[in-house]
Every structure is written in structure tokens, then in C-alpha cells.
Coordinates of C-alpha atoms in Angstrom, one line a residue:
M1 CA -2.7 -3.4 -11.3
L2 CA -6.0 -1.6 -12.4
S3 CA -6.4 1.6 -10.7
L4 CA -8.1 5.0 -11.6
S5 CA -6.6 8.3 -10.7
C6 CA -8.7 10.7 -13.0
P7 CA -11.3 12.3 -11.0
G8 CA -14.5 12.3 -12.8
V9 CA -13.5 10.7 -15.8
S10 CA -14.5 7.2 -17.2
M11 CA -14.3 5.0 -20.3
S12 CA -17.1 5.8 -23.0
K13 CA -19.4 2.8 -23.8
K14 CA -18.0 3.4 -27.2
A15 CA -14.3 2.6 -26.2
F16 CA -15.3 -0.4 -24.1
D17 CA -17.3 -2.2 -26.9
S18 CA -14.2 -1.6 -29.4
G19 CA -12.0 -3.4 -26.7
Q20 CA -10.3 -0.5 -25.1
L21 CA -10.2 -1.2 -21.5
A22 CA -7.7 0.8 -19.7
S23 CA -6.8 2.1 -16.2
C24 CA -5.1 5.8 -16.4
R25 CA -2.7 7.6 -14.2
C26 CA -3.0 11.0 -16.1
S27 CA -4.1 14.4 -15.6
W28 CA -7.0 15.5 -17.6
P29 CA -7.4 19.1 -18.4
G30 CA -11.1 19.2 -19.2
A31 CA -13.9 17.8 -21.2
R32 CA -12.9 19.6 -24.5
A33 CA -11.1 17.4 -26.8
A34 CA -7.4 18.1 -26.8
P35 CA -5.2 18.6 -30.0
R36 CA -3.1 15.0 -30.7
R37 CA 0.0 16.7 -29.3
Q38 CA -1.7 17.0 -26.1
R39 CA -2.8 13.4 -25.4
T40 CA -1.3 12.0 -22.1
P41 CA 0.7 8.8 -22.8
C42 CA -0.1 6.4 -19.9
V43 CA 0.7 2.7 -18.8
C44 CA -2.7 0.7 -18.9
F45 CA -3.9 -2.7 -18.8
V46 CA -5.5 -3.4 -21.8
A47 CA -7.7 -6.2 -23.0
S48 CA -8.5 -6.4 -26.7
P49 CA -10.2 -8.9 -28.6
A50 CA -7.4 -9.5 -30.9
T51 CA -4.8 -9.7 -28.4
Q52 CA -4.4 -11.3 -25.0
P53 CA -4.4 -8.9 -22.0
G54 CA -1.4 -7.5 -20.6
L55 CA 0.4 -4.4 -20.0
A56 CA 1.1 -1.9 -22.6
A57 CA 1.9 1.7 -22.9
I58 CA -0.8 3.3 -25.1
D59 CA -1.6 7.0 -26.1
V60 CA -5.1 7.3 -25.1
P61 CA -7.3 9.5 -27.7
P62 CA -9.3 12.2 -25.9
Q63 CA -12.4 10.8 -27.8
T64 CA -12.5 7.7 -25.8
I65 CA -12.3 9.5 -22.6
V66 CA -15.1 11.9 -21.5
T67 CA -16.4 13.7 -18.3
T68 CA -19.0 11.5 -16.3
A69 CA -21.4 14.5 -16.6
S70 CA -21.7 14.1 -20.5
V71 CA -22.4 10.6 -20.8
P72 CA -25.2 9.0 -19.3
E73 CA -24.3 5.6 -19.9
R74 CA -20.8 5.1 -19.0
I75 CA -18.5 2.2 -17.4
S76 CA -18.0 2.8 -13.8
V77 CA -14.9 2.0 -11.8
S78 CA -16.8 -1.0 -10.0
S79 CA -17.3 -2.4 -13.6
L80 CA -13.4 -2.1 -14.5
L81 CA -12.3 -3.5 -11.1
E82 CA -14.8 -6.9 -11.7
V83 CA -12.5 -7.3 -14.7
V84 CA -9.4 -8.1 -12.6
S85 CA -11.1 -9.0 -9.2
G86 CA -10.6 -12.8 -10.0
D87 CA -7.0 -12.4 -10.9
L88 CA -6.2 -10.4 -7.8
L89 CA -8.1 -13.2 -5.7
N90 CA -5.7 -15.5 -7.2
L91 CA -2.8 -13.7 -6.7
N92 CA -3.7 -13.0 -3.0
N93 CA -4.4 -16.6 -2.7
N94 CA -0.7 -17.3 -4.2
L95 CA 0.8 -15.2 -1.6
K96 CA -1.0 -16.7 1.3
S97 CA -0.1 -20.1 0.4
V98 CA 3.8 -19.1 0.1
I99 CA 3.8 -17.7 3.8
K100 CA 2.0 -20.6 5.0
D101 CA 4.6 -22.9 3.0
F102 CA 7.6 -21.0 4.5
A103 CA 6.3 -21.7 7.9
S104 CA 5.6 -25.5 7.2
G105 CA 9.3 -25.8 5.6
E106 CA 10.9 -24.6 8.9
I107 CA 8.7 -26.6 10.9
K108 CA 9.5 -29.8 8.9
Q109 CA 13.2 -29.0 8.7
A110 CA 13.5 -28.5 12.7
S111 CA 11.4 -31.7 13.3
T112 CA 13.8 -33.9 10.9
L113 CA 17.2 -32.6 12.4
F114 CA 20.1 -35.6 12.6
D115 CA 17.2 -38.2 11.4
C116 CA 18.6 -40.7 9.3
D117 CA 15.4 -42.1 8.4
V118 CA 14.3 -39.0 6.6
T119 CA 13.4 -40.1 2.8
L120 CA 14.1 -38.2 -0.4
D121 CA 10.3 -37.4 -0.9
D122 CA 10.7 -35.9 2.9
Y123 CA 13.5 -33.6 1.7
L124 CA 11.6 -32.6 -1.8
L125 CA 8.6 -31.6 0.2
K126 CA 10.6 -29.3 2.7
S127 CA 12.5 -28.1 -0.3
Y128 CA 9.3 -27.0 -2.1
Y129 CA 7.9 -25.3 1.2
K130 CA 11.3 -23.5 1.8
T131 CA 12.3 -22.7 -2.0
A132 CA 10.2 -23.9 -4.6
S133 CA 6.9 -22.7 -3.5
L134 CA 8.0 -18.9 -3.9
I135 CA 9.4 -19.6 -7.4
A136 CA 6.1 -21.4 -8.4
A137 CA 4.0 -18.7 -7.0
S138 CA 5.8 -15.9 -9.1
T139 CA 5.8 -17.6 -12.3
R140 CA 2.0 -18.8 -12.0
S141 CA 1.6 -15.2 -10.9
A142 CA 3.2 -13.8 -14.1
A143 CA 1.0 -16.2 -16.3
I144 CA -2.3 -15.2 -14.3
F145 CA -1.5 -11.4 -15.0
S146 CA -0.8 -12.1 -18.8
G147 CA -4.3 -13.3 -19.1
V148 CA -3.7 -16.9 -20.3
G149 CA -5.8 -19.9 -19.6
T150 CA -5.7 -22.0 -16.5
T151 CA -3.9 -24.7 -18.3
I152 CA -0.8 -22.6 -19.1
C153 CA -1.0 -21.0 -15.8
E154 CA -0.7 -24.4 -14.2
Q155 CA 2.3 -25.5 -16.6
M156 CA 4.1 -22.3 -15.3
Y157 CA 3.7 -23.1 -11.9
E158 CA 5.0 -26.7 -12.6
Y159 CA 7.9 -24.8 -14.3
G160 CA 8.6 -22.7 -11.1
R161 CA 8.2 -25.7 -8.9
N162 CA 10.7 -27.9 -10.6
L163 CA 13.0 -24.8 -11.2
G164 CA 13.1 -24.4 -7.5
L165 CA 13.7 -27.8 -6.6
S166 CA 16.4 -27.8 -8.7
F167 CA 17.9 -24.8 -7.5
Q168 CA 17.7 -26.0 -3.9
V169 CA 19.3 -29.3 -5.0
V170 CA 22.1 -27.6 -6.6
D171 CA 22.9 -25.4 -3.7
D172 CA 22.8 -28.5 -1.3
I173 CA 25.6 -30.0 -3.6
L174 CA 27.5 -26.6 -3.5
D175 CA 27.5 -26.9 0.5
F176 CA 30.0 -30.0 -0.3
T177 CA 31.9 -29.0 -3.2
Q178 CA 32.8 -25.4 -2.9
S179 CA 35.3 -23.9 -0.4
A180 CA 34.1 -21.6 2.7
E181 CA 35.2 -18.8 0.8
Q182 CA 33.1 -19.4 -2.2
L183 CA 30.1 -20.2 -0.1
G184 CA 30.4 -17.4 2.5
K185 CA 30.1 -19.9 5.2
P186 CA 31.6 -23.2 6.5
A187 CA 31.7 -25.9 4.0
G188 CA 29.3 -28.8 5.1
S189 CA 27.4 -26.5 7.5
D190 CA 24.0 -27.8 6.6
L191 CA 25.4 -31.3 8.0
A192 CA 26.9 -29.9 10.8
K193 CA 23.5 -28.7 12.0
G194 CA 21.8 -32.1 11.2
N195 CA 20.1 -30.8 8.2
L196 CA 20.3 -33.7 5.8
T197 CA 20.1 -32.8 2.0
A198 CA 20.3 -34.9 -1.0
P199 CA 23.7 -35.7 -1.2
V200 CA 23.4 -37.0 2.5
I201 CA 20.4 -38.7 1.7
F202 CA 21.8 -40.9 -1.1
A203 CA 25.0 -41.4 0.6
L204 CA 23.4 -43.0 3.5
Q205 CA 21.6 -45.8 1.2
D206 CA 25.4 -47.1 0.8
E207 CA 27.6 -45.9 3.9
P208 CA 26.4 -47.5 7.2
R209 CA 29.2 -45.7 9.1
L210 CA 28.0 -42.2 8.0
R211 CA 24.6 -43.0 9.9
E212 CA 26.5 -43.8 12.9
I213 CA 28.4 -40.6 12.8
I214 CA 25.3 -38.5 12.1
D215 CA 23.6 -40.5 14.9
S216 CA 26.4 -39.3 17.3
E217 CA 25.5 -35.7 16.2
F218 CA 29.3 -35.2 15.5
S219 CA 30.2 -35.6 19.0
E220 CA 33.9 -37.2 17.9
P221 CA 36.7 -34.5 16.9
G222 CA 37.0 -34.8 13.0
S223 CA 33.7 -36.6 12.8
L224 CA 32.1 -34.0 10.6
G225 CA 35.1 -34.3 8.3
T226 CA 34.8 -38.0 7.9
A227 CA 31.0 -37.7 7.1
I228 CA 31.8 -35.0 4.4
E229 CA 34.3 -37.5 2.7
L230 CA 31.9 -40.5 3.0
V231 CA 29.5 -38.3 1.2
H232 CA 31.9 -37.8 -1.7
R233 CA 33.0 -41.3 -1.5
S234 CA 29.5 -42.9 -1.8
G235 CA 28.5 -41.5 -4.9
G236 CA 25.9 -39.1 -3.1
I237 CA 26.8 -36.1 -5.0
R238 CA 26.8 -37.5 -8.4
R239 CA 23.2 -38.8 -7.7
A240 CA 22.2 -35.5 -6.3
Q241 CA 23.6 -34.1 -9.6
E242 CA 21.3 -36.3 -11.6
L243 CA 18.3 -35.3 -9.5
A244 CA 19.0 -31.6 -10.3
K245 CA 19.0 -32.2 -13.7
E246 CA 15.8 -34.5 -13.8
K247 CA 14.0 -31.6 -12.1
G248 CA 15.6 -28.9 -14.5
D249 CA 14.3 -31.1 -17.6
L250 CA 10.8 -31.3 -16.1
A251 CA 10.9 -27.6 -15.8
I252 CA 12.1 -27.1 -19.6
Q253 CA 9.4 -29.4 -20.6
S254 CA 7.0 -27.5 -18.8
L255 CA 7.6 -24.6 -21.3
Q256 CA 6.4 -26.6 -24.2
C257 CA 3.0 -24.8 -23.6
L258 CA 4.6 -21.7 -24.6
P259 CA 5.4 -20.5 -28.3
R260 CA 8.9 -20.4 -29.2
S261 CA 10.2 -17.0 -28.6
E262 CA 13.0 -14.9 -27.0
F263 CA 11.2 -15.1 -23.7
R264 CA 10.7 -18.9 -23.8
S265 CA 14.4 -19.2 -24.4
T266 CA 15.3 -16.9 -21.5
L267 CA 13.3 -19.0 -19.2
E268 CA 15.1 -22.0 -20.5
K269 CA 18.7 -20.2 -20.0
V270 CA 17.5 -19.8 -16.3
V271 CA 17.3 -23.5 -15.8
H272 CA 20.7 -24.0 -17.7
Y273 CA 22.5 -21.5 -15.8
N274 CA 21.4 -23.1 -12.4
L275 CA 22.6 -26.7 -13.5
Q276 CA 25.8 -25.0 -14.9
R277 CA 26.7 -24.1 -11.0
I278 CA 27.5 -27.9 -10.5
E279 CA 29.5 -28.6 -13.9

């Protein structure tokens, strides 16, 4: 973030015109120009006409920093803050949206427990609220702070949204395919609570018996085990795997707005790593 902690110090008009916009956390010994070896390195938010804004470590020359008393025409703190105020507002709105989504997701899940009529769209919306919203807001926030345009910010949001949905579907598959020791909780625990996830929703389309068991809220001994077996037998897990891959592919497609680089490659690897959990 942009913050000034140099009392009585501001950027000169010349420095601003040359594209050097910085916020410094440094100790300034006085108005006199210090030798080069005494320059104070600091982490700054830099905006240059030739490069995209971003975080950079720079060595601030004393000639560009002067006391407020020596320069009548200077850049004020309020002027500097205006540069990032729009970005900070967007980030604040992102955070508010995530908090609201968390609450909406919990309410939606609680209102559809043991509801065999829940649709795949209902499930994906709940998954967005509870998981993907946070990841999408995070990736969009990173784009906002990098200073890229609105189009790329929205593509990074789509990357995070689809990555989050893919992640949630994978987690819900593992609830049926891993042991209690691997999961750290009983297998099928979501189903036992009446939380119907992608594998179950797909299985319900082909297994009428599964609907009867869920409607009874597993009142009969061994009925939960039978329900889990039906989910496996119906192909619900396979179709959920296809859904997870579909969302992962969409996430990677969103990255085409970025130039090929090690950073883009890393974001792609995150998607692949998530899908490897169910291979």
C-alpha cells in the first residue's frame, strides 16, 4: 500500500514529472544531499511511463527528495493518496463481497440439506459463495494492484472463480474416494449431514434408490454405506471428475490474457496440481 512515514519530506515536482512516484519508509537525516553510499533503500510503489505499476525495491536518490520548506511547488500527501484511492476502494469492495458471500453460502447450504431436488447450478452457486469467491477476489485484487487494465482484472477473476469451483468439486470427490485417515474426517461425512455435493447430484439422476435413502435421512442402519456404494456405482464420481476438469480448463483459458512467463506457468501448475488429487 502507499504510505508515507518521512515527516516533512515530499517528492519534488521534477521527480513526479519523470515518472518516479514513491512512498518511502525511510529515515531522512536532513535537507542536505547525502553521498551515494548513504542513500536509503526502501520498498516503494513505483509508477513509470515505461513500465506497469508494481512493487519494486529502489534506491531513492537524495536529489529527488527534498524538505517541504525548500520547494514551494511540491506533491502533497493527498495527491499521492489519490493515485491509489481507486484501487483501495476496489479492494475494499472485494473484501466486502467475500464476507457477504461466505454468509450467503452457509445459508444456502443449510436451506438445502437432504434436498434431493437440489440442482447442479444450486451446488455450483453454493460452492462459489463458500470457496471460489475468496480465490476469485484474491486473484482480481492481485491484478488490481499490478496496475493492469479492467479486462485483465476480470480475466484473473474468472481464473480464480473457476479454480475455486474446480477445487471444491475435487474436495467433494475425495469425500467418497479417500479413507478417514487421509481425509481427517469420516468418509462420506458431507452426505451424512445431508450436504449433497456434485457426485451425489449426478448419482441421483440414475439411482432412484439413492433418493429414498437420502429422504429417510439415513434412518436405517447401514443406509449411509449403501448410499456411498450407489454413488460409486452410478458413475457420479466419474461425472464429477469431468466437471472438475472442465472448470480447471476454463481457469487456464482465462490466463491467455497474460504473456507467457514463469508466473503464468505457475498459475497453470496450480490448476494441474488440484486435478492431480483425483487422478
